[in-house]
Amino acid sequence: MEIPYTVHERPDTGLWNAKVGVWLFLASEVMLFGGLFSAYIFLRIGADYWPHHALNVPLGLTNTIVLITSSITMVLAWVSVKMRDFGQFRFWMSATLGCGCLFVVIKSIEYRDKFSHYGVVFRDEAAFRKYEPELSALGANIKTNTEGHGARLDRTPHFEIAGHLASGVTADAIELAPDRHEGGAKGGAHGGALRVALADVARWGVFAPRYSTYYAIYFTLTGLHALHVLGGMVVLFYFLVTGAKMFAADPEHLANRVEVGGLFWHFVDLVWIFLFPVLYLL
Amino acid sequence: MSGTGSIPAGHGGADGGGHPHARGSVWRTYVFSTDHKMIGIQYGLTSLVFMLLGFFLMLAMRWQLAYPGQPLPLIGKFFSPQNPFLPGGAMSPDLYNSFGAMHGTIMIFLGVVPLAFGAFGNYVVPLQIGAPDMAFPRINMASYHAYLWGGVLMLASFLVPGGAAKSGWTSYAPLASVADTRALAPSTVFHPVFNGQTMWLIAMVLLITSSLLGAVNFITTIIQLRAKGMSWMRLPFFVWAQLVTAFLLLLAFPPLEAAGIMQLMDRLAGTSFFVLSGLYVGGKLLEASGGGSPILWQHLFWFLGHPEVYVLILPGMGIVCEVIAVNSRKPIWGYRPLVLAAIAIGFLSFMVWAHHMYLTGMGSKVSTFFQTTTVLISVPSVIILTALLISLWGGAIRFTTPMLFAAAFIPMFGLGGLTGLPLAFNAIDLALHDTYYVIGHFHYVVAPGTIFALFAGIYHWYPKITGRRMSEFLGRVHFWPSLVCMNGIFLPMFLQGMAGVHRRWYDGGGTIANPTYELVRGAIHWNEFMSISAFLLAAAQVPFIVNLFVSLWRGERVGDNPWEATTLEWAAPTPPPHGNFAMPVEAHRGPYEYSVPGHERDFLPQWEAVKGSGT
Ligand code: HEM
Ligand SMILES: [Cu+2]
């Protein structure tokens, strides 16, 4: 028994099966990420404080460029099969996979950064004021919702600093070399350190998902996206390895497969194009 | 079963009960089959087992509601007073909560939807559109296995410390975020992953994956694999119903998957998606960053949850439509409005979800919006019901067992739908929300509604699957008591609900009613009556189970088209072989050409070219 329209299109719909299937699948993926994006909006509207520019924009931008490039090489790989040039297909497909790897590596570097970077949220305004002179002497970058961007009367005041552990954490205090303004977080040029009593601290820790709802949604969205990148790479790698046989048997079949895989890959790229501004810039 | 036994290629077809498409090993034929019919049967049997299990959970709960604190009959005496779940054989509150949550979860996600969509959809849709199989047979197999293992994981959660999930089938946060953790129950040692609520979430992710794979497959199949001549307006209504259902599953489930992932993060990574700031659990401030929103969970859940209720009902409507057409020997009245109504339901059901959330204080503007859309969506439901009712008018009705169930569907679903209307109104719902009234409402639509439709479908298509008819006598012994008992259980729920009986009281309301709550006092005596009806309903299922199996050997042997029906599944050999049709099929006319004037027979099958074409 053979299922019709697996390779050639059905005349009245003009489509072959897998193409219908992948578009439907992508529709459900839109709803999946749509659910998470709406959660992002919902959480952000309700938040007392939402961090700005907490991520490394140059790295994020690099990754955006890497993914867009990979979408182009993906199209070229498909075109190569269509033009029946298997060598070219292999080249462009490998390039696509290379971009995928680069993306994952850069993303891992960003993740590692977050897991070694500490934040401290003060218990309340009075607690913060105690450290204010010392903090301004150090030139520390203080994140707050009481002035400027994000200031709103109906929100609980929020005072937060970030930095690297200086000597560590004791039973009752944490010693931190705070990030300073002007890109202190990225420069790594830390001045002196500061001891904050844990009694004055609402919560502290590395920027893991549990640190705040911002990092929770950041890691969930980008983690799920990274899983999609990895999944896509597995599929594309499979096409690369097994492609020769199928190319010999029925090149159009391979072209269809590459097209379907490519549609998924473009989708993953598109998700990132939304993620980048939403998480890095806004 | 072992993987080594093999059946010689080309075997089969001769013995009616065997599987003519048996090629290769038993393993490949029965377990890892890619044939849509075998997968349909797998879905069917698995979901029936789950449904029976979900029903037993409810029977135990009904015992507790009628006779609070008394040891369960039959099994109660096996439990010591120290048993944490059933002290002295009586249900503990935690066990009651587990059973309640699992009853809902099993019935909806493991019982009704897999039976209505997975089983009937898989078996019947490709046959009705004249396709050789599903568009993606291996994805189809994967879909069944994701479902099976999701279900097994769900059941396994009964065995872990602390027992199965306890936060309702809706898993409302923040209760579900802290349930089965040290924070809520300090004396129990929970496993970080293998605890009730976390396993519920993981199982749900598997189930969602399963229905996603199914939905993609169904839609592609219906778009791409229709036989020659099977244009859109010649599709049987059942296929339309399944198509809309597939779209609902495709688009509504992913947001719940997103929500499930977030709740998993809350439980495993310590995030606070659904945990608000300053939450005290067990008298202590919860150690979490806070800043999350329990309402967010409700939005994401009901964005699935409402379309899901139409996933529960649409396939049922499709089955009823087929059965009524065949047995009233008349064309369905208003085929086109039926199709349009189903599509309208599909669209509207994405816009009504917050009618489950009136009590959250969304504000009157938002409530008004959802109130309006909810009233709107009842219009297409009424259209469908009316069309089915009018289809009976003047028909030469054959009161076969499937027809009895299909006919009973109409008033029962009607009652469920009508009692939904008051709930649509914000002001009334504030009083009725979370009472037994709501439980009565949705059980009328799903139990004597959808489940009756599913029974109708089983009796109706059984001859195609097995080559034998189920016993009409046992069918009647099944139908009449079921109809009476269903009403015995669910009708008093409206009275209780209006009196204010809450849906989650574990002792049936007795303790609350007596000192303080006078209104409820007059309604709780119904508990015993309802519970006895439930036990009798259980007894009424025995003839069905007997019938299902005994008819495999003893049922009357029938030909390919025993009901003298018109749709394509009856053109296939019985049981249909791998690849379905013995010769190429073509649809020559609409699906319901019964009693067309000027013909000797009272039905014109879709597949017959010459004899019928007197147009
Ligand atoms: C025909 C029009 C219908 C209307 C106007 C309607 C309206 C409503 C409303 C407003 C609620 C929320 C009540 C509350 O929680 O306070 C509700 C609950 C519910 N409805 Fe309907 N409904 C309709 C049809 C259906 C159908 C066809 C089904 C399923 C097959 C269904 C299944 C449910 C379920 C399962 C719940 C309760 C969920 C829960 O809280 O656990 N309804 N309905
Ligand atoms: Cu609803």
XYZ file of N, CA, C and O in Angstrom, chain A residues 58-161:
416
model
N 25.708 42.912 22.637
C 26.558 42.508 21.501
C 26.498 41.006 21.224
O 26.401 40.590 20.073
N 26.516 40.204 22.287
C 26.433 38.752 22.054
C 25.086 38.389 21.439
O 25.012 37.574 20.513
N 24.018 38.999 21.955
C 22.689 38.713 21.414
C 22.600 39.105 19.956
O 22.057 38.373 19.120
N 23.170 40.259 19.633
C 23.138 40.731 18.251
C 23.936 39.779 17.360
O 23.497 39.417 16.260
N 25.089 39.352 17.845
C 25.887 38.396 17.066
C 25.050 37.152 16.768
O 25.005 36.670 15.634
N 24.386 36.659 17.794
C 23.580 35.468 17.593
C 22.451 35.699 16.598
O 22.108 34.811 15.818
N 21.883 36.899 16.619
C 20.834 37.212 15.651
C 21.401 37.113 14.241
O 20.788 36.512 13.350
N 22.586 37.701 14.064
C 23.196 37.673 12.730
C 23.530 36.227 12.341
O 23.297 35.812 11.203
N 24.040 35.468 13.284
C 24.388 34.072 12.992
C 23.157 33.315 12.494
O 23.196 32.599 11.488
N 22.031 33.510 13.189
C 20.834 32.764 12.795
C 20.293 33.217 11.449
O 19.858 32.401 10.635
N 20.327 34.520 11.211
C 19.826 34.992 9.917
C 20.704 34.425 8.802
O 20.209 33.973 7.766
N 22.012 34.431 9.032
C 22.909 33.842 8.039
C 22.546 32.385 7.794
O 22.505 31.915 6.653
N 22.270 31.673 8.882
C 21.973 30.251 8.716
C 20.691 30.046 7.929
O 20.536 29.065 7.212
N 19.755 30.991 8.044
C 18.539 30.868 7.241
C 18.865 31.009 5.759
O 18.285 30.331 4.915
N 19.810 31.911 5.458
C 20.192 32.089 4.051
C 20.880 30.831 3.531
O 20.536 30.315 2.467
N 21.824 30.306 4.310
C 22.515 29.101 3.829
C 21.528 27.948 3.694
O 21.672 27.094 2.825
N 20.513 27.939 4.542
C 19.494 26.897 4.460
C 18.769 26.952 3.122
O 18.568 25.933 2.462
N 18.394 28.175 2.717
C 17.722 28.323 1.425
C 18.647 27.866 0.309
O 18.239 27.166 -0.623
N 19.935 28.230 0.436
C 20.882 27.843 -0.615
C 21.014 26.329 -0.691
O 21.146 25.761 -1.785
N 20.957 25.672 0.472
C 21.034 24.211 0.461
C 19.860 23.626 -0.304
O 20.001 22.704 -1.107
N 18.685 24.200 -0.071
C 17.486 23.704 -0.757
C 17.592 23.958 -2.265
O 17.318 23.075 -3.080
N 18.044 25.182 -2.598
C 18.189 25.517 -4.014
C 19.157 24.539 -4.682
O 18.923 24.068 -5.803
N 20.228 24.179 -3.967
C 21.213 23.260 -4.556
C 20.572 21.925 -4.904
O 20.855 21.356 -5.956
N 19.705 21.412 -4.019
C 19.047 20.147 -4.362
C 18.145 20.345 -5.554
O 18.085 19.515 -6.460
N 17.434 21.446 -5.559
C 16.540 21.728 -6.678
C 17.327 21.773 -7.994
O 16.847 21.333 -9.032
N 18.574 22.315 -7.933
C 19.382 22.372 -9.148
C 20.176 21.096 -9.335
O 21.036 21.022 -10.205
N 19.886 20.126 -8.477
C 20.498 18.797 -8.584
C 22.026 18.840 -8.458
O 22.730 18.174 -9.185
N 22.489 19.663 -7.533
C 23.927 19.730 -7.296
C 24.198 19.276 -5.868
O 24.088 20.045 -4.916
N 24.515 18.007 -5.714
C 24.611 17.453 -4.372
C 25.799 17.996 -3.585
O 25.712 18.211 -2.375
N 26.905 18.245 -4.281
C 28.090 18.778 -3.599
C 27.787 20.112 -2.935
O 28.112 20.348 -1.767
N 27.117 20.977 -3.689
C 26.736 22.277 -3.146
C 25.802 22.121 -1.964
O 25.908 22.829 -0.979
N 24.868 21.180 -2.106
C 23.925 20.946 -1.019
C 24.693 20.626 0.251
O 24.428 21.163 1.329
N 25.694 19.741 0.097
C 26.439 19.338 1.273
C 27.160 20.531 1.905
O 27.181 20.702 3.112
N 27.692 21.374 1.038
C 28.405 22.547 1.538
C 27.480 23.475 2.331
O 27.741 23.838 3.471
N 26.360 23.824 1.723
C 25.467 24.801 2.376
C 24.815 24.219 3.621
O 24.581 24.917 4.597
N 24.519 22.920 3.550
C 23.910 22.313 4.718
C 24.892 22.314 5.882
O 24.526 22.608 7.018
N 26.164 22.003 5.587
C 27.165 22.030 6.646
C 27.309 23.443 7.199
O 27.450 23.640 8.415
N 27.244 24.427 6.308
C 27.351 25.809 6.778
C 26.203 26.124 7.732
O 26.394 26.756 8.779
N 25.003 25.651 7.380
C 23.848 25.895 8.248
C 24.079 25.280 9.616
O 23.836 25.910 10.654
N 24.564 24.031 9.593
C 24.811 23.361 10.866
C 25.891 24.082 11.658
O 25.792 24.221 12.882
N 26.904 24.576 10.949
C 27.965 25.324 11.618
C 27.399 26.544 12.332
O 27.705 26.815 13.501
N 26.518 27.275 11.643
C 25.885 28.445 12.270
C 25.102 28.007 13.498
O 25.138 28.680 14.537
N 24.389 26.892 13.376
C 23.621 26.393 14.517
C 24.532 26.157 15.712
O 24.226 26.581 16.834
N 25.673 25.506 15.445
C 26.615 25.234 16.544
C 27.098 26.537 17.170
O 27.127 26.669 18.396
N 27.456 27.482 16.306
C 27.967 28.749 16.810
C 26.925 29.401 17.718
O 27.237 29.904 18.804
N 25.687 29.368 17.277
C 24.617 29.958 18.072
C 24.571 29.309 19.463
O 24.521 29.998 20.481
N 24.605 27.993 19.484
C 24.495 27.294 20.766
C 25.690 27.623 21.655
O 25.537 27.840 22.865
N 26.874 27.725 21.058
C 28.060 28.039 21.863
C 27.932 29.422 22.483
O 28.137 29.606 23.690
N 27.540 30.395 21.653
C 27.413 31.760 22.183
C 26.369 31.808 23.281
O 26.547 32.432 24.326
N 25.269 31.081 23.051
C 24.197 31.060 24.053
C 24.722 30.453 25.361
O 24.411 30.943 26.451
N 25.541 29.431 25.256
C 26.068 28.806 26.480
C 26.959 29.779 27.234
O 26.938 29.823 28.468
N 27.750 30.556 26.475
C 28.605 31.541 27.147
C 27.746 32.523 27.927
O 28.013 32.843 29.088
N 26.663 32.969 27.287
C 25.774 33.899 27.990
C 25.183 33.263 29.241
O 25.095 33.902 30.284
N 24.769 32.019 29.110
C 24.181 31.332 30.269
C 25.206 31.250 31.398
O 24.906 31.509 32.553
N 26.435 30.860 31.049
C 27.443 30.677 32.090
C 27.688 31.988 32.840
O 27.842 32.011 34.051
N 27.694 33.070 32.061
C 27.839 34.388 32.663
C 26.796 34.629 33.744
O 27.098 35.143 34.812
N 25.554 34.269 33.421
C 24.472 34.524 34.363
C 24.639 33.683 35.620
O 24.323 34.127 36.721
N 25.129 32.491 35.439
C 25.225 31.594 36.588
C 26.399 31.935 37.495
O 26.578 31.314 38.538
N 27.250 32.886 37.082
C 28.348 33.251 37.968
C 28.247 34.707 38.401
O 29.180 35.283 38.920
N 27.123 35.305 38.185
C 26.933 36.721 38.462
C 25.853 36.842 39.534
O 24.811 36.207 39.417
N 26.118 37.637 40.581
C 25.204 37.662 41.723
C 24.370 38.926 41.766
O 24.821 39.991 41.349
N 23.180 38.790 42.265
C 22.338 39.944 42.497
C 21.895 39.963 43.952
O 21.789 38.920 44.591
N 21.681 41.172 44.455
C 21.204 41.320 45.836
C 20.041 42.302 45.814
O 20.172 43.418 45.305
N 18.922 41.897 46.366
C 17.767 42.788 46.481
C 17.631 43.166 47.947
O 17.559 42.292 48.812
N 17.604 44.475 48.198
C 17.499 44.914 49.596
C 16.089 44.702 50.119
O 15.111 44.769 49.376
N 16.046 44.498 51.441
C 14.764 44.188 52.060
C 13.762 45.325 51.875
O 12.616 45.094 51.505
N 14.229 46.542 52.119
C 13.346 47.694 51.927
C 14.206 48.941 51.770
O 15.434 48.875 51.760
N 13.536 50.054 51.685
C 14.262 51.292 51.422
C 15.238 51.616 52.553
O 16.386 51.999 52.321
N 14.799 51.432 53.814
C 15.661 51.754 54.955
C 16.944 50.934 54.899
O 18.053 51.459 55.121
N 16.816 49.667 54.574
C 17.996 48.803 54.488
C 18.939 49.318 53.410
O 20.161 49.383 53.603
N 18.376 49.712 52.299
C 19.208 50.190 51.201
C 19.956 51.469 51.583
O 21.156 51.601 51.311
N 19.221 52.392 52.244
C 19.840 53.682 52.574
C 21.111 53.502 53.403
O 22.035 54.295 53.302
N 21.157 52.453 54.218
C 22.339 52.225 55.049
C 23.598 52.082 54.198
O 24.688 52.460 54.587
N 23.425 51.465 53.036
C 24.603 51.175 52.204
C 24.820 52.219 51.129
O 25.802 52.167 50.400
N 23.880 53.148 51.021
C 23.913 54.060 49.876
C 25.232 54.810 49.753
O 25.814 54.850 48.650
N 25.766 55.428 50.866
C 27.025 56.187 50.719
C 28.148 55.302 50.178
O 28.851 55.693 49.234
N 28.270 54.113 50.770
C 29.340 53.212 50.361
C 29.193 52.825 48.882
O 30.168 52.791 48.130
N 27.943 52.577 48.500
C 27.680 52.172 47.123
C 28.029 53.286 46.149
O 28.645 53.044 45.104
N 27.674 54.525 46.504
C 27.978 55.569 45.531
C 29.475 55.838 45.489
O 30.008 56.185 44.449
N 30.145 55.611 46.615
C 31.602 55.748 46.594
C 32.223 54.730 45.643
O 33.179 55.019 44.932
N 31.647 53.557 45.614
C 32.165 52.512 44.722
C 31.714 52.719 43.277
O 32.136 52.005 42.382
N 30.799 53.670 43.092
C 30.275 53.886 41.743
C 29.362 52.766 41.284
O 29.249 52.481 40.089
N 28.686 52.124 42.245
C 27.884 50.952 41.895
C 26.646 51.334 41.100
O 26.078 52.419 41.274
N 26.255 50.443 40.232
C 25.063 50.621 39.424
C 23.869 50.132 40.234
O 23.719 48.941 40.462
N 23.023 51.073 40.670
C 21.890 50.695 41.516
C 20.631 50.613 40.662
O 20.314 51.547 39.931
N 19.972 49.481 40.755
C 18.754 49.303 39.966
C 17.556 49.515 40.871
O 17.414 48.856 41.889
N 16.719 50.462 40.457
C 15.581 50.788 41.308
C 14.386 51.167 40.457
O 14.535 51.544 39.294
N 13.232 51.055 41.051
C 12.031 51.468 40.325
C 11.455 52.747 40.906
O 10.320 53.081 40.647
N 12.257 53.442 41.746
C 11.694 54.642 42.365
C 11.974 55.890 41.551
O 11.448 56.939 41.847
N 12.815 55.819 40.565
C 13.067 57.010 39.759
C 13.281 56.603 38.311
O 13.597 55.451 38.013
N 13.060 57.597 37.453
C 13.323 57.375 36.041
C 12.443 56.293 35.458
O 11.280 56.127 35.826
N 13.034 55.536 34.575
C 12.326 54.523 33.821
C 11.661 53.521 34.763
O 12.297 52.951 35.624
N 10.378 53.331 34.617
C 9.716 52.308 35.415
C 9.197 52.800 36.745
O 8.650 52.023 37.515
N 9.378 54.094 37.037
C 8.896 54.588 38.329
C 7.380 54.658 38.309
O 6.781 55.242 37.431
N 6.747 54.008 39.292
C 5.294 54.097 39.378
C 4.909 54.070 40.831
O 5.474 53.334 41.629
N 3.936 54.894 41.158
C 3.606 55.072 42.567
C 3.028 53.809 43.197
O 3.221 53.551 44.381
N 2.318 53.034 42.395
C 1.616 51.909 43.002
C 2.521 50.694 43.174
O 2.058 49.616 43.473
N 3.813 50.866 42.971
C 4.678 49.694 43.070
C 5.534 49.735 44.322
O 5.969 50.797 44.748
N 5.786 48.576 44.851
C 6.664 48.484 46.005
C 8.062 48.914 45.584
O 8.569 48.442 44.573
N 8.717 49.820 46.371
C 10.063 50.257 45.993
C 11.015 49.064 45.922
O 10.911 48.119 46.711
N 11.932 49.144 44.984
C 12.821 48.019 44.724
C 14.249 48.551 44.608
O 14.501 49.506 43.874
N 15.155 47.979 45.371
C 16.564 48.384 45.288
C 17.418 47.146 45.119
O 17.330 46.222 45.922
N 18.250 47.188 44.100
C 18.979 45.975 43.763
C 20.355 46.338 43.241
O 20.529 47.349 42.556
N 21.346 45.533 43.614
C 22.663 45.680 42.994
C 23.101 44.318 42.478
O 22.571 43.291 42.889
